[in-house]
Coordinates of C-alpha atoms and ligand atoms in Angstrom, one line a residue:
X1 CA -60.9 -33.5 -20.9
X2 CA -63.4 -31.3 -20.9
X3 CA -66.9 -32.6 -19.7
X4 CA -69.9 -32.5 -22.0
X5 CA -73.2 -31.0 -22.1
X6 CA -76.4 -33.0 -20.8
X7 CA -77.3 -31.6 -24.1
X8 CA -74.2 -32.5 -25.7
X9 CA -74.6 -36.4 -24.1
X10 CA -78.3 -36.4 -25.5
X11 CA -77.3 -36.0 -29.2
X12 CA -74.2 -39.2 -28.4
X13 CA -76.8 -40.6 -27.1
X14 CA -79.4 -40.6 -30.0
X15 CA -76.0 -41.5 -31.7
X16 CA -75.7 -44.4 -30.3
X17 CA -79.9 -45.3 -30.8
X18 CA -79.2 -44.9 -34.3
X19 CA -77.0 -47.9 -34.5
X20 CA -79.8 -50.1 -33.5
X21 CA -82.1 -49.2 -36.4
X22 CA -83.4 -52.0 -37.9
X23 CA -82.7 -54.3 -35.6
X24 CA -85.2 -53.7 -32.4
X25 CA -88.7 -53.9 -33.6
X26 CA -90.9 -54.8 -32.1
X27 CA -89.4 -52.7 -29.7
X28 CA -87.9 -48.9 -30.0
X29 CA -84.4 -48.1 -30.6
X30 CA -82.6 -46.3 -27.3
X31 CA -79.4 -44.4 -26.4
X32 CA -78.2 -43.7 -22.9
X33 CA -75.0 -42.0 -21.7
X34 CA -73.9 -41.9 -18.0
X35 CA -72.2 -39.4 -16.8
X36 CA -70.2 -39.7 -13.5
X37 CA -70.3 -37.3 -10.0
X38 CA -68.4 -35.0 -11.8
X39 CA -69.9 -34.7 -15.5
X40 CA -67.4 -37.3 -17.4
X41 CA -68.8 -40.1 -19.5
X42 CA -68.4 -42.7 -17.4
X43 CA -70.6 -45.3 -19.7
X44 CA -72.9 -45.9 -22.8
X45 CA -75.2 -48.3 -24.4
X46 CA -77.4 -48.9 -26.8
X47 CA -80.3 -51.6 -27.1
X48 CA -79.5 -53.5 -30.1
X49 CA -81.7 -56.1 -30.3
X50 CA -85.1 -57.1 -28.8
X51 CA -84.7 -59.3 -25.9
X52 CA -81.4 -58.4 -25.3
X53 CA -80.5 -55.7 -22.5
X54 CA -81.8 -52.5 -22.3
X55 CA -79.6 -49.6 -23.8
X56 CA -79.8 -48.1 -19.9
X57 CA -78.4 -51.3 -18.4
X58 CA -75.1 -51.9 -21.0
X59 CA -74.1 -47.8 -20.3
X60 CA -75.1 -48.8 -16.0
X61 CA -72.6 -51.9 -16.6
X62 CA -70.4 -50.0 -18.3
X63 CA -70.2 -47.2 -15.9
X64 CA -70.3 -49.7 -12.7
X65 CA -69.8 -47.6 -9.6
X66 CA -69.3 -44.4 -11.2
X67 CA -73.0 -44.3 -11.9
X68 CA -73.3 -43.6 -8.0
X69 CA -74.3 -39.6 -8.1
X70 CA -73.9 -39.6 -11.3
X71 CA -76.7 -38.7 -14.0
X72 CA -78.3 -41.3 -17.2
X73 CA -78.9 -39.5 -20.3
X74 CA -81.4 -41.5 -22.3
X75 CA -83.0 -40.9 -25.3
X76 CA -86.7 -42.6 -24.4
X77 CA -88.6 -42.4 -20.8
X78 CA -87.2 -45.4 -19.2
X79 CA -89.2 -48.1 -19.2
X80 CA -90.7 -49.3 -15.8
X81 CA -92.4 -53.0 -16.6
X82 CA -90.6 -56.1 -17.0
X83 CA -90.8 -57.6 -20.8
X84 CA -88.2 -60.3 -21.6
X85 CA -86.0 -58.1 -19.3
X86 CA -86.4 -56.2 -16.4
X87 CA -87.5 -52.7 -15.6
X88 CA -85.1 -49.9 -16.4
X89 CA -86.1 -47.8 -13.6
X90 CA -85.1 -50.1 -11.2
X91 CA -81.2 -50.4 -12.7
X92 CA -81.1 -46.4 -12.3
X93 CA -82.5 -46.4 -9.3
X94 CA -79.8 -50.2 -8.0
X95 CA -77.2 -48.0 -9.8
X96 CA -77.8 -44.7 -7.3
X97 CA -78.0 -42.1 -10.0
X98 CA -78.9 -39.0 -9.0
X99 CA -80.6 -37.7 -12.2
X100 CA -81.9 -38.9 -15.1
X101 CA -82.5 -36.3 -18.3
X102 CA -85.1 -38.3 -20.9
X103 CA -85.1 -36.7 -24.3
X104 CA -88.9 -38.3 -25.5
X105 CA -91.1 -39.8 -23.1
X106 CA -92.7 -43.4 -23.8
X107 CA -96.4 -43.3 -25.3
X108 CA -97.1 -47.1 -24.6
X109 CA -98.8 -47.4 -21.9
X110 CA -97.9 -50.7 -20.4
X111 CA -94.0 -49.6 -20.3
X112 CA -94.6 -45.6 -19.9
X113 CA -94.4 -44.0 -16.5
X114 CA -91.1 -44.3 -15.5
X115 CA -90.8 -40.7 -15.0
X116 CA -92.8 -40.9 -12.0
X117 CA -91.4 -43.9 -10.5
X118 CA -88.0 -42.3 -10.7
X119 CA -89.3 -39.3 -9.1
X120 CA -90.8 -41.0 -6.5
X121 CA -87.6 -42.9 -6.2
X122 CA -86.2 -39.5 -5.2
X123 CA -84.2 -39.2 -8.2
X124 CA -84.2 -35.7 -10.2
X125 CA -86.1 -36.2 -13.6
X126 CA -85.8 -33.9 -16.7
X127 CA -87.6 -34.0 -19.7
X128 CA -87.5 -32.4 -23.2
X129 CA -83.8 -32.2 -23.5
X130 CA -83.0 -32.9 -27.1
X131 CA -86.5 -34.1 -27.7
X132 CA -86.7 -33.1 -31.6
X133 CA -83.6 -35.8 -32.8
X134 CA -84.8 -38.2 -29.9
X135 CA -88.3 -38.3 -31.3
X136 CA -86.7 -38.4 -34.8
X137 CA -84.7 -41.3 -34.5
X138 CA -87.3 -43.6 -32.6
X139 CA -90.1 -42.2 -35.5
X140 CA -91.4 -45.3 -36.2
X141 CA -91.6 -46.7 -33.1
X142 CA -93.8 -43.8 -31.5
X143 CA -96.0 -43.7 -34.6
X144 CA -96.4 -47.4 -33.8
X145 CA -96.5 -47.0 -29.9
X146 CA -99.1 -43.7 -30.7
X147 CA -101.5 -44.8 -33.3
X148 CA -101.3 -48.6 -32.7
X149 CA -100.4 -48.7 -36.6
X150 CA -96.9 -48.9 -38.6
X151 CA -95.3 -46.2 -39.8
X152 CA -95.4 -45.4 -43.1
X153 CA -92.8 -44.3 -45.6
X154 CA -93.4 -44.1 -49.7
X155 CA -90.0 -44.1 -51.4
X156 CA -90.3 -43.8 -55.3
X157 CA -87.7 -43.1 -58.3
X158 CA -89.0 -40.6 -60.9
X159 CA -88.0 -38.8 -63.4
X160 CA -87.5 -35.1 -63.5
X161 CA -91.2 -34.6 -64.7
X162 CA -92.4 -36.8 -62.3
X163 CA -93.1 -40.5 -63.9
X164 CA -92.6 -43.5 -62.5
X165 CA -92.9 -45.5 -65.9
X166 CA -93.1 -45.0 -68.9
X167 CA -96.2 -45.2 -71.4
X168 CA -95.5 -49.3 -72.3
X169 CA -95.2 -49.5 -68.3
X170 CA -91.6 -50.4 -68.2
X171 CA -89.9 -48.3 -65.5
X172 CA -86.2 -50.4 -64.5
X173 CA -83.5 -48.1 -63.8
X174 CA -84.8 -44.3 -64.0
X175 CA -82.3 -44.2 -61.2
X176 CA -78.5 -45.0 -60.8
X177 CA -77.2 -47.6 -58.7
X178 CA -76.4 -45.0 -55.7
X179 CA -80.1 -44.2 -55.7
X180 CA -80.8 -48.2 -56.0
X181 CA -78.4 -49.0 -53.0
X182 CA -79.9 -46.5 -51.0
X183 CA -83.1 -47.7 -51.4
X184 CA -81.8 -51.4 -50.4
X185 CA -80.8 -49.5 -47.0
X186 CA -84.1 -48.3 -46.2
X187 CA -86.0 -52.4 -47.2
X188 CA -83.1 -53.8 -44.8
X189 CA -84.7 -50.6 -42.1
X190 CA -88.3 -51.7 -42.4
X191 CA -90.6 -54.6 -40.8
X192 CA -92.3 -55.0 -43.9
X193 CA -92.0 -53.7 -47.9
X194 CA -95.5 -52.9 -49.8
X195 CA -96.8 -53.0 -53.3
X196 CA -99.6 -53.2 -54.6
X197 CA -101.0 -55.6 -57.1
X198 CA -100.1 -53.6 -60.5
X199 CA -96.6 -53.1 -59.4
X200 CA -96.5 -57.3 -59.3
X201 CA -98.3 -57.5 -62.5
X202 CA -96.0 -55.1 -64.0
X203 CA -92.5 -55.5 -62.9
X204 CA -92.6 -59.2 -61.1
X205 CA -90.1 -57.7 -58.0
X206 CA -88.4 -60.1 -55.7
X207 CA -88.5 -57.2 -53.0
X208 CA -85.8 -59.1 -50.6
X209 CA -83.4 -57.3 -48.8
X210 CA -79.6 -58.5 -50.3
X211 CA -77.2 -60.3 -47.7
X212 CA -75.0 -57.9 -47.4
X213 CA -77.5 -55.4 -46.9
X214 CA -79.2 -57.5 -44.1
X215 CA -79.6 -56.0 -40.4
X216 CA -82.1 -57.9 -38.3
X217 CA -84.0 -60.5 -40.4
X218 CA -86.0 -60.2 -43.5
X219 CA -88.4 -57.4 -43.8
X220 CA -92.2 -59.2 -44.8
X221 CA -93.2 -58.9 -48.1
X222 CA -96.6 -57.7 -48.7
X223 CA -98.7 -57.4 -51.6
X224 CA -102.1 -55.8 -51.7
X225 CA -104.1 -57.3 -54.0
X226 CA -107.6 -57.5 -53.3
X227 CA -109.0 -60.4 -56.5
X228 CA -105.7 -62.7 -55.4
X229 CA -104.6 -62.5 -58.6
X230 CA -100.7 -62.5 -58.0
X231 CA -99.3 -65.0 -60.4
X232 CA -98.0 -68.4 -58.8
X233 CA -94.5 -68.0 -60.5
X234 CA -94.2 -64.3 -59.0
X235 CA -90.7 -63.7 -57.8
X236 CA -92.2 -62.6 -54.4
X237 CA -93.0 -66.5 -53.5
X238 CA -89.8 -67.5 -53.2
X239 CA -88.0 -68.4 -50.3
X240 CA -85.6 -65.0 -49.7
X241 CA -88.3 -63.6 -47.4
X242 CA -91.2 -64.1 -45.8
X243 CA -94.2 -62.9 -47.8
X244 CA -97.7 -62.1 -47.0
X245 CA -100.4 -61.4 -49.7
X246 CA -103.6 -59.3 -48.8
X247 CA -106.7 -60.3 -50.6
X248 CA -110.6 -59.1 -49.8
X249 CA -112.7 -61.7 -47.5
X250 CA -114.7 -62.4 -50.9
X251 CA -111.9 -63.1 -53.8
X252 CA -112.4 -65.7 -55.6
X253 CA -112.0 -68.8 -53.4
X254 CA -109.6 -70.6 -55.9
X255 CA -107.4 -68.1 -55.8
X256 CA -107.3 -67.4 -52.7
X257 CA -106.2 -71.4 -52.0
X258 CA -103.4 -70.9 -54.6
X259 CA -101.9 -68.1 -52.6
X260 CA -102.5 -70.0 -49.5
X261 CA -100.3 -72.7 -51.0
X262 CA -97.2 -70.4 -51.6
X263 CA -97.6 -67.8 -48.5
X264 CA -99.0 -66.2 -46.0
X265 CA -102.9 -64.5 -46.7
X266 CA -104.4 -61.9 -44.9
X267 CA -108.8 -61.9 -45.2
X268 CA -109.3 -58.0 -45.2
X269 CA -112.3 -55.9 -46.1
X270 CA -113.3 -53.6 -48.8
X271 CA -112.4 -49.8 -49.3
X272 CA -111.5 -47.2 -50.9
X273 CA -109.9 -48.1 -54.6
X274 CA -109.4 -51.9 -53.5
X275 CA -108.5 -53.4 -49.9
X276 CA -109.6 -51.6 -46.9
X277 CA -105.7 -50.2 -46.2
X278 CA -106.2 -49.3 -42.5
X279 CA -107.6 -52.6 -41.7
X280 CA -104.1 -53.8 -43.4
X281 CA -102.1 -51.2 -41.2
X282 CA -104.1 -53.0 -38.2
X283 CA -103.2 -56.3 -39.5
X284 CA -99.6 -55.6 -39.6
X285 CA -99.3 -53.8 -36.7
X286 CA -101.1 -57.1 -34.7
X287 CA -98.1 -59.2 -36.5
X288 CA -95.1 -56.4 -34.6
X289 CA -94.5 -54.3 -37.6
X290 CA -93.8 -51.2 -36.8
X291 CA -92.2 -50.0 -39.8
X292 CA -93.3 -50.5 -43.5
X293 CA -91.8 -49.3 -46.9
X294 CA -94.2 -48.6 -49.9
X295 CA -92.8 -49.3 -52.9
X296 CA -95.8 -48.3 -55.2
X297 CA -97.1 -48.2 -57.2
X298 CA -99.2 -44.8 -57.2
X299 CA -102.5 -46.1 -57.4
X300 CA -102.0 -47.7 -54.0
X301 CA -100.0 -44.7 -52.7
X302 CA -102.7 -42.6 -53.5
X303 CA -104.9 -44.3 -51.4
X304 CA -102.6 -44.4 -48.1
X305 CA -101.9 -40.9 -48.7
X306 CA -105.8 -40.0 -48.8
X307 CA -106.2 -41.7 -45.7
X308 CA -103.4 -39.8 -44.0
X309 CA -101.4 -43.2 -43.6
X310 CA -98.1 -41.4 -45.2
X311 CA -95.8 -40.3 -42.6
X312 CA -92.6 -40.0 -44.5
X313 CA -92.0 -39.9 -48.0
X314 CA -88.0 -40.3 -49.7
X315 CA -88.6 -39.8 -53.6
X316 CA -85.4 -40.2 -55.7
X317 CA -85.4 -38.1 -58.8
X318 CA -84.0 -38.8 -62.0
X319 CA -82.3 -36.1 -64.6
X320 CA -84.2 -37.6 -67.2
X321 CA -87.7 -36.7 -68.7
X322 CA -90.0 -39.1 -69.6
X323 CA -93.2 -37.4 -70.8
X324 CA -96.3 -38.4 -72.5
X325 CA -98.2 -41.2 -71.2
X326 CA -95.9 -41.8 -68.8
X327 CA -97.0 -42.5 -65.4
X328 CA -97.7 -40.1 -62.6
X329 CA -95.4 -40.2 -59.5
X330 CA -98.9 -40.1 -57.8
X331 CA -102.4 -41.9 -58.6
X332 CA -105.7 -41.4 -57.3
X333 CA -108.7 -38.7 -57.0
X334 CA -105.5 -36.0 -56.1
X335 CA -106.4 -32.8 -55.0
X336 CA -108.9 -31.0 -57.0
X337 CA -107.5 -27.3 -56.2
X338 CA -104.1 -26.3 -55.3
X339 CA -105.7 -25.8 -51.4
X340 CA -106.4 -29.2 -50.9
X341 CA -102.7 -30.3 -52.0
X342 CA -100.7 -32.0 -49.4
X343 CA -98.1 -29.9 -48.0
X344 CA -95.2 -31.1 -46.6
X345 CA -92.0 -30.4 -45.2
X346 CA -88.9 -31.3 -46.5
X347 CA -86.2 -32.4 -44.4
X348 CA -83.5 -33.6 -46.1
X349 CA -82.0 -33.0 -50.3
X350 CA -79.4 -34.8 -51.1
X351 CA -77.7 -35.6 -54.2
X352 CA -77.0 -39.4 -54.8
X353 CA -74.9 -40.4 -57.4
X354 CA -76.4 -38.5 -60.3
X355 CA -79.7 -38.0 -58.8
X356 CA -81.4 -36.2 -56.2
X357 CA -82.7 -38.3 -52.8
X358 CA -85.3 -35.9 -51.1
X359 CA -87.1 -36.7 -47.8
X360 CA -90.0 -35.6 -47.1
X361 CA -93.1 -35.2 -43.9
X362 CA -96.4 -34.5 -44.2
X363 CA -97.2 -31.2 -41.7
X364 CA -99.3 -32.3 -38.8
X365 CA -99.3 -32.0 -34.7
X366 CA -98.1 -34.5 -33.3
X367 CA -100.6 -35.6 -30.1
Ligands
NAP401 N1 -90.5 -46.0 -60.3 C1 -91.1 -46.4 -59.2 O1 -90.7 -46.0 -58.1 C2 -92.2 -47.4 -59.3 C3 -92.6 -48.1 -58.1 C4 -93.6 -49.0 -58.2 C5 -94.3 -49.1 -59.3 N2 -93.9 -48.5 -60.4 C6 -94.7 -48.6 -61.7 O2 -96.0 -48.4 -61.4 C7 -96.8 -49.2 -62.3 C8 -97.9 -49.9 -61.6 O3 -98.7 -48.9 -61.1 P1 -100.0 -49.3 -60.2 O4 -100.5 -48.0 -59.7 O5 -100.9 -50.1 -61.0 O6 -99.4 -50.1 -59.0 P2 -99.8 -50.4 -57.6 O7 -100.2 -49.2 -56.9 O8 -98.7 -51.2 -57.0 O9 -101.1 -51.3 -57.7 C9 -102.3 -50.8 -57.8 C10 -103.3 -51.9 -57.5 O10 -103.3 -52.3 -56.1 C11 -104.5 -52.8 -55.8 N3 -105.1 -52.3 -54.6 C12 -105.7 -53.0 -53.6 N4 -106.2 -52.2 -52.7 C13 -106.0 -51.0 -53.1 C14 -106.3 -49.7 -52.5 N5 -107.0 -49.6 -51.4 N6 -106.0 -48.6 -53.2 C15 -105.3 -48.7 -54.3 N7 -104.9 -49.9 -54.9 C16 -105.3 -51.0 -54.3 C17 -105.5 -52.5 -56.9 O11 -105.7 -53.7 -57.7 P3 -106.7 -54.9 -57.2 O12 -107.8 -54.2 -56.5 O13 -107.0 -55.6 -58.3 O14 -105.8 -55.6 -56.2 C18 -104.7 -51.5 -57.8 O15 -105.1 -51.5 -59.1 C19 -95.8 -50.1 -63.0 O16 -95.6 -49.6 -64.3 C20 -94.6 -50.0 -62.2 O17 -93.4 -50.2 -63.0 C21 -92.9 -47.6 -60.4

């Protein structure tokens, strides 16, 4: 058998983080490999859920005394603070490993610094290996652990000229049911789903995650809709998922009571084109969601993507052309010249049944 690479043992180990997506929030997802005296996987863990052990401690257990001189591949800094379970530095350190290689380092402050208590622990510490896929997988976490707000992806299905709906508003099914399943994956992935209030008006969606799609719990339903004027009969109050409507402090009282009666309501301020949406990004991030899927419409994707809120976008296009008044992909002011377009990146083209699934990232330094 031939041993593997630290570097090869980072990208298991990001492996093996992935398996826990959608599962771990509030907390990230994590990978670790151990490697024995001699270079051989001796163990491997991931964490799976919060609360439950640490993805360093289940590879430790795993590898038992063949951790002893060994080295711990992990995917995030090791945690050094004792949540619902104890510090991770202090299993390495029990365990006798000799070096730990961390592929991202831990931006939260209360659990960051475990680098430096393993050093000082006299255990050799490398960082950076892998870091681009170990950042990648944990992405929403560390936007959440960064910016103290959740990360943000658009997904929308369009047409090959770019409309959402067409000029009566209907819009069912521009995609096929590939796209459609996919797009149940990334709900069951997220804390939370988003629309805004013309998407309830317009289409009445139920936005639950199906059984059979279900990871961790329910992701939050949230609609943004600043006057309270979501109907009482919108599929969105029943009881598949939790559900939490956003008005402005100063709707109309009444309304605001007969959204009280059927869910959750969130008093928010003013902004841009409605609600205040970074005050909502605050709100959600003080109720642990880290991750949350907007699912239109463009009016209200406009505005998060004005503000710099969009950190991921995964568009599905359609072979079909819609024309005419159909709607834009994208609402708003836009960008008045070509320069002032956002650029980003695109990271992944797929087709998907008979459409195209594209992911996308805006370009900016991380700090
Ligand atoms: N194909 C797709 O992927 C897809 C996905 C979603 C929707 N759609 C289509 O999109 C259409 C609805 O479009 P839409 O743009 O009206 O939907 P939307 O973006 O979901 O809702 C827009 C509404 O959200 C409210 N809002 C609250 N705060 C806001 C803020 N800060 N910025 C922007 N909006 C804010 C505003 O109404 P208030 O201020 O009154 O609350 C605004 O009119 C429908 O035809 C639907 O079928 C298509």
């Amino acid at each position: 058998v031939v041993a593997p690479t630290e570097a090869d043992a980072m990208q298991r180990a990001v492996a093996l983080a992935s398996r826990g997506r959608g599962r771990t929030s509030p907390n990230p997802v994590v990978g670790c490999v151990v490697l024995d005296a001699a270079g051989a996987v001796a163990g491997e863990g991931f964490h799976e859920r919060a609360g439950w052990p640490h993805a360093e401690v289940r590879a430790l257990t795993q590898a038992g005394p063949r951790a002893r001189g060994g080295t711990a591949v992990v995917t995030l800094e090791p945690c050094r603070h004792t949540g619902r379970t104890g510090p991770c530095t202090a299993a390495l350190v029990a365990a006798g490993v000799r070096r730990v290689v961390v592929g991202v380092r831990d931006p939260y402050p209360p659990a960051a610094g475990g680098v430096d208590v393993l050093r000082s622990s006299g255990i050799e510490v490398e960082v950076g290996v892998g870091a681009p896929e170990a950042a990648r997988v944990n992405e929403a976490w560390l936007t959440f652990a960064r910016h103290r707000r959740p990360h943000l992806t658009w997904k929308y299905a369009a047409s090959l000229d770019g409309r959402v709906a067409a000029a009566d508003g209907t819009s069912r099914w521009i995609t096929g049911p590939a796209a459609r399943a996919d797009g149940h994956r990334l709900r069951a992935e997220s804390d939370a789903v988003m629309v805004g209030s013309g998407t309830v008006l317009a289409d009445d969606p139920q936005l639950a995650v199906r059984d059979a799609d279900l990871l961790g719990g329910q992701p939050l339903r949230v609609v943004v809709d600043t006057e309270a004027r979501t109907p009482a009969t919108a599929r969105l109050f029943d009881s598949a998922a939790p559900t939490l409507v956003a008005v402005a402090q100063d709707a109309p009282l009444e309304r605001i009571r007969m959204v009280e009666s059927l869910a959750a309501v969130a008093r928010l301020p003013r902004g841009p084109g409605g609600l205040d949406v970074a005050a909502l990004l605050a709100e959600l991030a003080a109720r642990d969601v880290v991750s949350v899927l907007l699912e239109g419409g463009p009016t209200l994707a406009g505005t998060f993507l004005e503000g710099g809120f969009v950190d991921r976008v995964v568009g599905y296009t359609a072979p079909l052309l819609i024309g005419g008044g159909g709607l834009p992909v994208l609402g708003g002011a836009g960008a008045a010249g070509i320069d002032a377009a956002w650029r980003l990146q695109l990271d992944e083209v797929d087709r998907i049944g008979p459409d195209l699934r594209l992911v996308a990232r805006p370009r900016r330094k991380e700090s």
